[in-house]
Amino acid sequence: MDLTSISPTLLIASLMVAATPILLAALGELVVEKAGVLNLGVEGMMIIGAAIGFIAAVEIGSVWLGFAAAALGGAVMALLFGVLTQLLLSNQVATGLALTLFGLGLASLLGQGYVGIKVDALPRLDMGPLSDLPFVGRVLFGHDPMVYVSLALVAATWAFLRFTRAGLILRAVGESHDAAHALGYHVVRVRLLAIAFGGACAGLGGAYLSLVRVPQWTEGMTAGAGWIALALVVFASWKPARVLVGAYLFGGITVLQLNLQTAGATIPVELLSAAPYLVTILVLVLISRRGRRGGDAPADLGRAFHASS
Amino acid sequence: MIALERRPTPSRVWAWASPLVAVALTLVAGGVMFAALGTDPLEAMRTIFWDPLFGEFAFYFRGQLLVKAGPLILIAVGLALGFRAGIWNIGAEGQYIVGALCGAAAGLAFYPAETRLIFPLMVVCGALGGFLWAMIPALLRIRFGTNEILVSLMLVYVAENLLASAAVSWLRNPDAVGFPGSRNLSRWDAASNPELIAGTGAHWGVVAALIAVVFAHILLTRHLMGFHIKLTGAAPRAAAFAGVRPARLVVFCLGLAGALAGMAGLFEVTGPAGQISIDFASGYGFTAIIVAFLGRLNPVGILLAGLLMALTYVGGDAAATNLGLPSAAISAFQGMLLFFLLAVDVLTNFRLRVKRREPRVPQPAPEAAE
């Protein structure tokens, strides 16, 4: 095994790319869960975003419109979940699973004619002399624009939840929908908006996979990324900044195991490929040990709201 | 405007009618989808739902029906028990794979012995493998309060990697040159899971599925454990006061579901699939979730739902070869079915009331969330 073939600069730069899809998806899900809704359909919305984003980018010829279409597709899927759980009061866990199963089927149906096609990847942002700095230039100033969009979104979400009135209402709805309702807030409307936002973020994350990271469409390409995003929200104790840390940690593990595979490590390939999932389980255990069940979770997470009851 | 009004007790009529309405709605929506794909919807429906049962080649398809329904029912029965108690094991796919691996490994250890004792041993090992794989999320939930949904799902991906490594290294057929995959178990008499009655497709897995349905039905209607499961699902606090031990329930529900899924995997690998190969995992563990809900988490309902879902698989294959319908269309169709079911389900607990909008009073209570 030749560990010197792994360059730390490239490792860090590529971990940011690897982390961006789950960062986006997890950020969306965080807002949804803050509003008291548990949407387990992240995987389904992500793969729909990956498929629609890719198709739109190929057909229209613009990667940016691809991202826009993916966000829209994710939001539409999420609203399907929203209508079922908020208006028809279906079980959130079951509906989320249904969204994932349906999304996986629909995405492979949509993407049928697009296997093996390539799109032009997003160009890396050139920030002049900044990008030429050793190490820092490659790590901080040499990415495609979506990486910066995701970082900006982390900051925006944090500020929105913490400092704005709308963010406060959203949190109130998540902590106690009965109290929020009694105060005259539209619980269902707030939740539907949050759900649509979560879907759009998941769609963006999926499109980042198919348009930038890979960049190709293959069936089932999310490979559990949506579920890892869900785990990440728990890991982050529902705090945006910690989602960022978690996503980059996770991205680091993914990239490291890929690098170890190519460097010809003596560890079996299958164990390396399974490593991100094993680490996720380990992290979940450590987190739940610390906080016991749902210490930081929004109090009304996953509970259905009906004004009469 | 139309408003929902909670029923005092869930409607018995709708509990039975909603799956039927959901199936009908799915047929309509599926027809639209097929039409959008350029297939004649009526012909697609006939190919999927009618021809496999009564068409020209029904003798072939009818056999396939039980082959597909067996594992679906076996897995779904176990899952449904957990779902009823609010224990969400969605990693049945992983338990199915690990069960198949353990069972196959136990059997292959005795290759090429010829005694009929090997097959029962493999069944036990398969169940044990699935059970142990399910114990990981169960014990983590009991000991640390870790979310079993995420852990059981993550373990599916771990199991898939385990399967890949088994197929290319530690269970690979030593006599095959260069090909991944284990020895063919279905052609080794001591380990094979043959068709019991020619032409029906019924193998030991189908028998096990029927036994599981009966067992689960008795458990839920006649046994204290079944009562505890239902009570915990309906009112967790009341269950705690009634002395239900949640930890025992978690171990029981996850363990049983894991053992059943593991057995399903073993019956598959020794019968229809024949060998451990990289593409052995076929998504039964996930489709079984739909089956469990479509069957209203009721063992008898699951039996019917499993047959219906098997029909969509078999008919979908037929439509893929005859009409060129993409095979992914069927999984989207199955997902749609679950959606409609969950949507129609609202009528079990609520009734629709057409209300006239009340005139605004000076200090209006917040409008019921529309």
XYZ file of C-alpha atoms in Angstrom:
679
model
C 0.000 0.000 0.000
C 1.298 3.385 -0.926
C -0.119 5.984 1.405
C 2.052 8.729 -0.009
C -0.086 8.653 -3.134
C -2.877 10.245 -1.103
C -2.421 13.982 -1.161
C -3.947 15.790 1.814
C -4.744 18.854 -0.281
C -6.716 16.894 -2.826
C -8.262 14.833 -0.057
C -9.696 17.902 1.653
C -10.764 19.460 -1.617
C -12.551 16.316 -2.725
C -14.150 15.693 0.648
C -15.930 19.021 0.289
C -17.297 17.842 -3.044
C -18.262 14.463 -1.592
C -20.007 16.112 1.345
C -22.044 18.685 -0.569
C -24.952 16.400 -1.639
C -25.627 15.163 1.880
C -25.017 18.613 3.297
C -27.756 20.073 1.109
C -30.185 17.247 1.793
C -29.521 17.268 5.527
C -29.972 21.015 5.730
C -33.389 20.758 4.099
C -34.410 17.928 6.374
C -33.252 19.918 9.391
C -35.707 22.696 8.574
C -38.471 20.147 8.010
C -37.789 18.492 11.340
C -37.564 21.840 13.094
C -41.135 22.373 11.907
C -42.070 19.096 13.586
C -42.308 16.896 10.516
C -40.303 13.724 10.017
C -39.896 13.139 6.296
C -38.163 9.821 5.689
C -38.432 10.314 1.944
C -35.149 12.197 1.562
C -33.635 9.362 -0.441
C -36.578 9.393 -2.839
C -36.509 13.162 -3.300
C -32.756 13.104 -3.807
C -32.852 10.517 -6.526
C -35.694 12.324 -8.260
C -33.587 15.470 -8.107
C -30.638 13.555 -9.541
C -32.742 12.210 -12.407
C -34.672 15.372 -13.236
C -31.621 17.584 -12.852
C -29.628 15.420 -15.186
C -32.393 15.157 -17.766
C -33.035 18.893 -17.714
C -29.332 19.652 -18.027
C -29.004 17.331 -21.010
C -32.151 18.520 -22.760
C -31.795 22.239 -22.111
C -28.046 22.250 -22.143
C -27.632 24.311 -19.004
C -26.369 22.857 -15.758
C -27.911 25.720 -13.811
C -31.364 25.064 -15.218
C -30.731 21.444 -14.336
C -30.282 22.432 -10.724
C -33.405 24.578 -10.836
C -35.449 21.736 -12.298
C -34.087 19.367 -9.659
C -35.082 21.714 -6.854
C -38.544 22.022 -8.348
C -38.853 18.258 -8.784
C -37.753 17.644 -5.216
C -40.234 20.192 -3.928
C -43.109 18.642 -5.893
C -42.267 15.211 -4.501
C -42.063 16.678 -1.023
C -45.445 18.354 -1.413
C -46.905 14.972 -2.304
C -45.687 13.877 1.103
C -46.960 17.135 2.575
C -50.476 16.739 1.230
C -50.652 13.171 2.493
C -49.296 13.814 5.961
C -50.606 17.317 6.641
C -53.961 17.348 4.884
C -54.853 13.660 4.856
C -53.100 12.999 8.163
C -51.341 9.825 7.101
C -48.588 8.252 9.170
C -45.381 10.200 8.550
C -43.022 7.251 8.810
C -45.024 5.143 6.373
C -45.560 8.010 3.950
C -41.883 8.891 3.973
C -40.999 5.306 3.164
C -43.567 5.351 0.374
C -41.976 8.500 -1.004
C -38.588 6.795 -1.071
C -39.881 3.656 -2.758
C -41.905 5.640 -5.282
C -39.061 8.053 -5.957
C -36.597 5.234 -6.629
C -38.998 3.639 -9.098
C -39.983 6.872 -10.805
C -36.382 8.057 -11.085
C -35.188 4.905 -12.808
C -38.201 5.145 -15.094
C -37.413 8.746 -16.002
C -33.705 8.176 -16.374
C -33.984 5.193 -18.713
C -32.765 6.830 -21.888
C -30.058 8.795 -20.146
C -27.677 6.103 -18.928
C -24.147 6.619 -20.182
C -24.605 10.197 -21.389
C -22.249 12.827 -20.042
C -22.878 16.462 -19.228
C -20.400 19.279 -19.029
C -19.473 19.599 -15.389
C -19.720 22.945 -13.647
C -16.465 24.805 -14.148
C -14.492 25.492 -11.048
C -14.768 29.051 -9.908
C -11.597 30.898 -10.786
C -10.832 33.476 -8.144
C -7.685 34.737 -9.788
C -4.613 34.801 -7.591
C -6.543 33.408 -4.606
C -7.022 30.084 -6.371
C -3.293 29.874 -7.057
C -2.309 29.977 -3.400
C -0.715 26.727 -2.299
C -3.058 24.434 -0.314
C -5.492 27.179 0.775
C -6.177 28.123 -2.818
C -7.166 24.618 -3.809
C -9.117 23.921 -0.621
C -10.976 27.193 -0.160
C -11.037 28.985 -3.492
C -11.039 26.307 -6.144
C -14.489 24.736 -6.086
C -17.510 24.775 -8.293
C -20.153 27.373 -7.369
C -22.549 24.869 -5.807
C -20.120 24.174 -2.965
C -20.306 27.850 -2.053
C -24.079 27.853 -2.507
C -24.332 25.014 -0.001
C -22.116 26.848 2.469
C -24.153 30.018 2.068
C -27.299 27.998 2.626
C -25.924 26.704 5.928
C -25.352 30.266 7.094
C -28.716 31.429 5.803
C -30.578 28.585 7.508
C -28.786 29.248 10.756
C -29.596 32.946 10.616
C -33.186 32.302 9.563
C -33.880 29.914 12.420
C -32.106 31.994 14.989
C -32.811 35.615 14.186
C -35.969 35.964 12.137
C -39.579 36.050 13.202
C -40.511 33.477 10.577
C -37.814 31.187 11.950
C -39.245 31.570 15.418
C -42.731 30.686 14.195
C -41.339 27.651 12.426
C -39.644 26.469 15.579
C -42.772 27.142 17.636
C -44.782 24.979 15.267
C -42.236 22.210 15.683
C -42.067 22.421 19.452
C -45.800 22.625 20.139
C -48.256 22.728 17.303
C -51.190 23.118 19.657
C -49.709 26.232 21.235
C -48.775 27.662 17.838
C -52.282 26.985 16.596
C -53.802 28.651 19.638
C -51.686 31.715 18.928
C -53.208 31.863 15.469
C -50.367 30.555 13.359
C -51.193 28.349 10.415
C -49.516 25.141 11.501
C -50.257 23.239 8.316
C -49.185 26.089 6.043
C -45.872 26.536 7.858
C -45.230 22.833 7.723
C -46.056 22.581 4.031
C -43.622 25.393 3.268
C -40.923 23.715 5.337
C -41.571 20.395 3.610
C -41.313 22.020 0.168
C -38.046 23.678 1.165
C -36.697 20.357 2.397
C -37.654 18.736 -0.891
C -35.996 21.448 -2.930
C -32.775 21.055 -0.927
C -32.842 17.272 -1.316
C -33.419 17.740 -5.045
C -30.412 20.047 -5.259
C -28.318 17.539 -3.365
C -29.346 14.781 -5.743
C -28.627 16.943 -8.772
C -25.191 17.718 -7.374
C -24.504 13.983 -7.433
C -25.592 13.471 -11.029
C -24.331 16.787 -12.427
C -21.096 17.453 -10.579
C -19.829 14.663 -8.415
C -20.214 11.696 -10.756
C -21.311 13.372 -13.331
C -23.585 10.828 -14.962
C -26.942 9.231 -14.402
C -26.959 5.684 -13.055
C -29.852 3.854 -11.487
C -29.928 3.974 -7.690
C -27.001 6.389 -7.695
C -27.846 8.004 -4.356
C -26.998 4.680 -2.652
C -28.322 5.638 0.753
C -27.085 9.231 0.755
C -30.579 10.412 1.705
C -30.643 8.109 4.699
C -27.226 9.278 5.749
C -28.540 12.848 5.539
C -31.321 11.848 7.936
C -28.785 10.375 10.320
C -26.769 13.547 10.006
C -29.642 15.666 11.319
C -29.761 13.533 14.449
C -25.987 13.682 14.711
C -26.114 17.482 14.462
C -28.700 17.744 17.266
C -30.812 19.839 14.867
C -28.190 22.592 14.558
C -27.151 23.865 11.096
C -23.486 24.448 11.912
C -23.132 20.922 13.223
C -24.742 19.593 10.056
C -21.848 21.181 8.209
C -19.298 19.546 10.497
C -21.037 16.198 10.253
C -21.340 16.310 6.482
C -17.655 17.134 6.046
C -16.648 14.420 8.498
C -18.732 11.985 6.558
C -17.421 13.235 3.247
C -13.918 12.744 4.611
C -14.611 9.105 5.413
C -16.108 8.512 1.973
C -13.179 10.096 0.182
C -10.606 8.426 2.401
C -12.022 4.979 1.766
C -12.065 5.635 -1.984
C -8.463 6.793 -1.818
C -7.467 3.749 0.214
C -9.099 1.532 -2.399
C -7.112 3.095 -5.210
C -3.924 3.133 -3.150
C -4.264 -0.645 -2.948
C -4.819 -1.026 0.774
C -4.778 -4.559 2.110
C -8.206 -4.043 3.673
C -10.939 -5.801 1.645
C -12.700 -3.479 -0.784
C -16.124 -4.447 0.558
C -15.191 -3.462 4.075
C -14.006 -0.094 2.807
C -17.204 0.457 0.843
C -19.251 -0.437 3.891
C -17.202 1.895 6.103
C -19.343 5.040 5.650
C -22.457 3.143 6.733
C -20.708 1.520 9.669
C -19.378 4.875 10.775
C -22.879 6.351 10.532
C -24.185 3.633 12.842
C -21.322 4.197 15.239
C -21.952 7.932 15.308
C -25.668 7.406 15.882
C -24.871 5.181 18.841
C -22.479 7.709 20.338
C -24.994 10.520 19.893
C -27.896 8.636 21.432
C -25.679 7.571 24.304
C -24.955 11.173 25.077
C -28.373 12.672 24.743
C -30.664 9.723 25.457
C -33.665 9.524 23.210
C -34.590 12.771 21.500
C -32.989 15.157 23.985
C -32.592 17.907 21.397
C -35.350 16.860 19.016
C -38.260 19.229 18.399
C -40.954 18.196 20.866
C -43.695 17.599 18.312
C -41.465 15.805 15.800
C -43.455 13.286 13.800
C -46.813 13.985 15.444
C -49.801 14.617 13.230
C -51.757 17.818 13.710
C -55.511 18.115 13.368
C -57.220 21.244 14.610
C -60.162 19.396 16.161
C -58.181 17.063 18.377
C -65.588 23.785 1.962
C -64.678 20.228 2.800
C -63.435 19.521 6.275
C -62.254 16.401 8.047
C -64.060 15.351 11.165
C -62.638 12.717 13.465
C -64.766 9.620 13.811
C -65.463 8.484 17.373
C -64.152 5.027 16.454
C -62.331 3.917 13.301
C -64.708 2.833 10.582
C -64.790 -0.923 10.068
C -66.156 -0.564 6.570
C -63.362 1.720 5.456
C -60.701 -0.414 7.096
C -61.584 -3.086 4.533
C -62.663 -0.843 1.706
C -59.652 1.466 1.629
C -57.213 -1.091 0.153
C -59.730 -1.803 -2.592
C -60.267 1.883 -3.338
C -56.493 2.393 -3.292
C -56.000 -0.430 -5.791
C -58.688 1.056 -8.030
C -57.116 4.527 -7.891
C -53.692 3.051 -8.596
C -55.065 1.300 -11.650
C -56.336 4.626 -12.975
C -53.133 6.530 -12.186
C -51.025 3.638 -13.437
C -53.021 3.620 -16.653
C -52.219 7.278 -17.136
C -48.551 6.542 -16.504
C -48.543 3.654 -18.990
C -50.290 5.824 -21.558
C -47.644 8.485 -21.022
C -45.021 5.833 -21.723
C -46.695 5.084 -25.022
C -48.334 1.784 -24.112
C -52.032 1.177 -24.487
C -53.188 1.291 -20.840
C -55.929 -1.298 -21.223
C -53.606 -3.716 -22.892
C -50.940 -3.087 -20.237
C -53.458 -3.760 -17.460
C -54.615 -6.927 -19.182
C -51.046 -8.140 -19.576
C -50.203 -7.401 -15.965
C -53.334 -8.480 -14.118
C -55.295 -10.819 -16.360
C -52.976 -12.804 -18.598
C -50.775 -14.233 -15.831
C -53.874 -15.749 -14.231
C -56.152 -16.654 -17.105
C -54.209 -16.014 -20.311
C -52.665 -18.406 -22.780
C -49.442 -18.931 -20.839
C -51.033 -18.856 -17.421
C -49.640 -22.331 -16.595
C -46.171 -20.793 -16.545
C -47.058 -17.549 -14.777
C -49.209 -19.133 -12.057
C -46.147 -20.996 -10.812
C -44.154 -17.776 -10.708
C -46.866 -16.159 -8.623
C -46.242 -18.242 -5.498
C -42.484 -18.043 -6.010
C -42.692 -14.249 -5.708
C -45.461 -14.141 -3.109
C -43.722 -16.541 -0.702
C -40.815 -14.330 0.378
C -42.945 -11.176 0.270
C -45.525 -12.627 2.650
C -42.938 -14.229 4.903
C -41.069 -10.937 5.333
C -44.152 -8.725 5.515
C -45.764 -10.759 8.312
C -42.733 -10.184 10.499
C -42.483 -6.506 9.622
C -46.178 -5.919 10.287
C -45.867 -7.103 13.891
C -43.190 -4.504 14.509
C -45.029 -1.750 12.626
C -48.079 -2.366 14.803
C -46.015 -1.743 17.904
C -44.284 1.312 16.431
C -41.011 -0.524 15.850
C -39.815 0.396 12.403
C -37.598 -2.279 10.991
C -36.984 -1.218 7.418
C -33.814 -3.234 6.999
C -35.484 -6.512 6.078
C -33.507 -6.533 2.848
C -30.301 -6.802 4.869
C -31.693 -9.506 7.137
C -32.789 -11.386 4.024
C -29.270 -11.236 2.570
C -27.511 -12.209 5.789
C -29.950 -15.079 6.341
C -29.206 -16.396 2.876
C -25.456 -16.044 3.452
C -25.464 -17.797 6.841
C -27.702 -20.601 5.647
C -25.726 -21.131 2.473
C -22.423 -21.064 4.348
C -23.685 -23.609 6.880
C -24.815 -25.896 4.094
C -21.709 -25.508 1.966
C -19.546 -26.444 4.943
C -20.842 -30.011 4.490
C -20.489 -30.127 0.704
C -20.773 -32.690 -0.897
C -22.475 -34.766 1.821
C -25.790 -36.298 0.830
C -28.108 -36.271 3.793
C -31.492 -34.580 4.020
C -30.508 -33.225 7.424
C -28.531 -30.476 5.733
C -31.517 -28.528 4.455
C -33.239 -28.174 7.861
C -29.902 -27.135 9.331
C -29.591 -24.462 6.658
C -33.090 -23.184 7.400
C -32.223 -22.852 11.069
C -28.964 -21.090 10.275
C -30.725 -18.787 7.827
C -33.273 -17.793 10.454
C -30.479 -17.356 12.979
C -28.499 -15.152 10.597
C -31.461 -12.871 9.972
C -32.252 -12.850 13.681
C -28.730 -11.833 14.664
C -28.584 -9.138 11.969
C -31.838 -7.711 13.317
C -30.505 -7.887 16.863
C -27.979 -5.174 16.018
C -30.613 -2.409 15.698
C -32.678 -4.020 18.481
C -29.897 -4.063 21.049
C -28.632 -0.631 20.051
C -32.126 0.759 20.520
C -32.576 -0.892 23.910
C -29.130 -0.132 25.245
C -28.492 3.326 23.781
C -31.840 4.488 22.433
C -30.459 4.584 18.895
C -33.024 5.060 16.151
C -33.764 1.610 14.714
C -35.006 3.000 11.388
C -31.630 4.419 10.455
C -29.529 1.603 11.895
C -31.523 -1.170 10.255
C -31.377 0.657 6.933
C -27.630 1.340 7.125
C -27.146 -2.384 7.748
C -28.753 -3.108 4.375
C -25.822 -1.444 2.660
C -23.380 -3.279 4.907
C -25.121 -6.559 4.074
C -24.912 -5.804 0.358
C -21.166 -5.386 0.676
C -21.009 -8.601 2.674
C -22.887 -10.308 -0.150
C -20.472 -8.951 -2.728
C -17.473 -10.198 -0.772
C -19.111 -13.615 -0.286
C -19.810 -13.944 -3.979
C -16.281 -13.098 -5.049
C -14.243 -14.581 -2.242
C -15.286 -16.632 0.744
C -18.324 -18.445 -0.687
C -17.163 -18.531 -4.292
C -17.479 -21.838 -6.070
C -13.923 -23.250 -6.014
C -14.633 -25.319 -9.129
C -15.785 -22.411 -11.263
C -13.013 -20.701 -13.121
C -13.143 -16.965 -12.774
C -16.895 -16.613 -12.275
C -18.173 -14.991 -9.083
C -20.968 -16.798 -7.253
C -21.254 -19.794 -4.972
C -21.906 -23.424 -5.843
C -25.374 -24.037 -7.168
C -27.419 -25.057 -4.155
C -30.600 -25.870 -6.023
C -28.777 -28.600 -7.987
C -27.350 -30.211 -4.856
C -30.061 -32.536 -3.595
C -29.205 -32.290 0.081
C -29.590 -28.504 0.086
C -32.116 -27.832 -2.625
C -35.512 -26.296 -2.014
C -37.508 -27.918 -4.806
C -40.956 -27.216 -6.146
C -43.157 -29.385 -3.941
C -46.148 -29.768 -6.269
C -45.224 -29.552 -9.929
C -46.566 -26.484 -11.686
C -47.612 -24.520 -8.600
C -44.247 -22.983 -7.811
C -44.856 -23.828 -4.160
C -41.559 -24.520 -2.408
C -40.798 -24.766 1.309
C -40.729 -20.989 1.553
C -44.372 -20.801 0.529
C -45.252 -23.383 3.171
C -43.312 -21.362 5.733
C -45.135 -18.209 4.664
C -48.509 -19.855 5.224
C -47.419 -21.116 8.628
C -46.182 -17.628 9.490
C -49.540 -16.111 8.545
C -51.428 -18.550 10.774
C -48.930 -18.115 13.593
C -49.088 -14.330 13.436
C -52.870 -14.373 13.298
C -53.065 -16.510 16.438
C -50.418 -14.401 18.119
C -52.319 -11.196 17.484
C -55.781 -12.458 18.376
C -55.181 -15.030 21.098
C -51.861 -14.367 22.774
C -50.797 -11.882 25.413
C -47.763 -10.856 23.358
C -50.035 -9.931 20.476
C -52.158 -7.854 22.819
C -49.054 -6.080 24.098
C -47.983 -5.343 20.524
C -51.337 -3.818 19.631
C -51.551 -1.920 22.903
C -48.088 -0.401 22.527
C -48.896 0.736 19.019
C -52.218 2.278 20.010
C -51.251 3.872 23.311
C -47.622 3.619 24.423
C -48.272 5.257 27.793
C -51.164 2.960 28.592
C -48.960 0.036 27.641
C -46.293 1.184 30.064
C -48.869 1.339 32.859
C -50.118 -2.108 31.904
C -46.636 -3.469 32.530
C -45.479 -3.975 28.940
C -41.708 -4.144 28.863
C -40.681 -2.157 25.776
C -37.266 -3.813 25.561
C -38.776 -7.279 25.317
C -41.141 -6.068 22.637
C -38.315 -4.575 20.578
C -36.299 -7.788 20.757
C -39.330 -9.898 19.932
C -40.574 -7.835 16.986
C -37.208 -7.146 15.400
C -35.951 -10.648 16.114
C -38.976 -12.375 14.643
C -38.998 -10.144 11.570
C -35.269 -10.758 11.119
C -35.621 -14.519 11.492
C -38.477 -14.633 8.984
C -36.603 -12.441 6.518
C -33.505 -14.609 6.962
C -35.544 -17.724 6.253
C -37.029 -16.072 3.178
C -33.511 -15.370 1.966
C -32.475 -18.949 2.541
C -35.477 -20.405 0.717
C -34.715 -18.078 -2.166
C -31.039 -18.942 -2.408
C -31.655 -22.686 -2.282
C -34.599 -22.547 -4.664
C -35.471 -19.903 -7.255
C -32.142 -18.054 -7.137
C -30.071 -21.212 -6.810
C -26.814 -19.669 -5.664
C -25.236 -16.748 -3.860
C -24.410 -14.199 -6.522
C -23.699 -10.476 -6.509
C -27.178 -9.572 -7.761
C -28.955 -11.912 -5.341
C -30.652 -9.064 -3.448
C -33.788 -8.265 -5.377
C -35.596 -5.729 -3.212
C -38.092 -8.131 -1.600
C -37.245 -6.616 1.763
C -38.425 -3.192 0.608
C -41.442 -4.341 -1.377
C -42.528 -6.275 1.710
C -43.022 -2.927 3.442
C -45.658 -2.064 0.846
C -47.175 -5.512 1.247
C -47.408 -5.067 5.007
C -49.268 -1.771 4.690
C -51.447 -2.927 1.816
C -52.467 -5.862 4.007
C -53.370 -3.370 6.739
C -50.701 -4.918 8.991
C -53.055 -7.852 9.352
C -51.661 -11.357 8.626
C -54.601 -12.454 6.495
C -54.614 -9.148 4.654
C -50.892 -9.568 4.038
C -51.534 -12.944 2.452
C -53.834 -11.317 -0.107
C -51.614 -8.272 -0.534
C -48.588 -10.491 -1.106
C -50.388 -12.333 -3.881
C -51.464 -9.064 -5.490
C -47.954 -7.657 -5.305
C -46.539 -10.877 -6.738
C -48.998 -10.482 -9.586
C -47.619 -7.021 -10.365
C -44.104 -8.509 -10.448
C -45.050 -11.421 -12.691
C -47.331 -9.331 -14.887
C -44.733 -6.594 -14.997
C -42.176 -9.070 -16.337
C -44.671 -10.184 -18.946
C -45.426 -6.595 -19.915
C -41.698 -5.883 -20.139
C -41.140 -8.688 -22.635
C -44.403 -8.403 -24.580
C -45.089 -4.676 -24.598
C -41.647 -3.289 -23.940
C -42.850 -1.606 -20.770
C -39.798 -0.559 -18.737
C -39.374 -2.709 -15.657
C -38.920 0.411 -13.537
C -42.519 1.306 -14.358
C -43.625 -1.523 -12.114
C -41.701 -0.282 -9.098
C -43.154 3.192 -9.632
C -46.557 1.535 -9.890
C -45.990 -0.281 -6.587
C -44.888 2.925 -4.909
C -48.028 4.653 -6.193
C -50.152 1.925 -4.675
C -48.683 2.598 -1.250
C -49.298 6.331 -1.674
C -52.935 5.912 -2.575
C -53.407 3.481 0.257
C -52.047 5.935 2.801
C -54.163 8.706 1.294
C -57.409 6.748 1.318
C -56.678 5.557 4.838
C -57.714 8.942 6.185
C -61.325 7.857 5.710
C -60.888 5.130 8.309
C -60.363 7.621 11.090
C -62.032 10.743 9.689
C -65.145 11.494 7.755
C -65.551 14.167 5.140
C -67.992 16.917 5.961
C -69.049 19.514 3.459
C -69.382 22.664 5.524
C -70.527 26.069 4.555
C -68.012 28.690 5.550
C -69.211 30.200 8.799
C -69.720 33.946 8.828
C -66.856 35.706 10.491
C -67.498 36.544 14.101
C -65.735 39.523 15.688
C -63.110 37.419 17.485
C -62.704 34.366 15.281
C -60.987 31.304 16.564
C -58.079 30.444 14.289
C -59.539 28.770 11.221
C -59.118 25.021 11.294
C -55.957 24.360 9.393
C -57.149 23.729 5.897
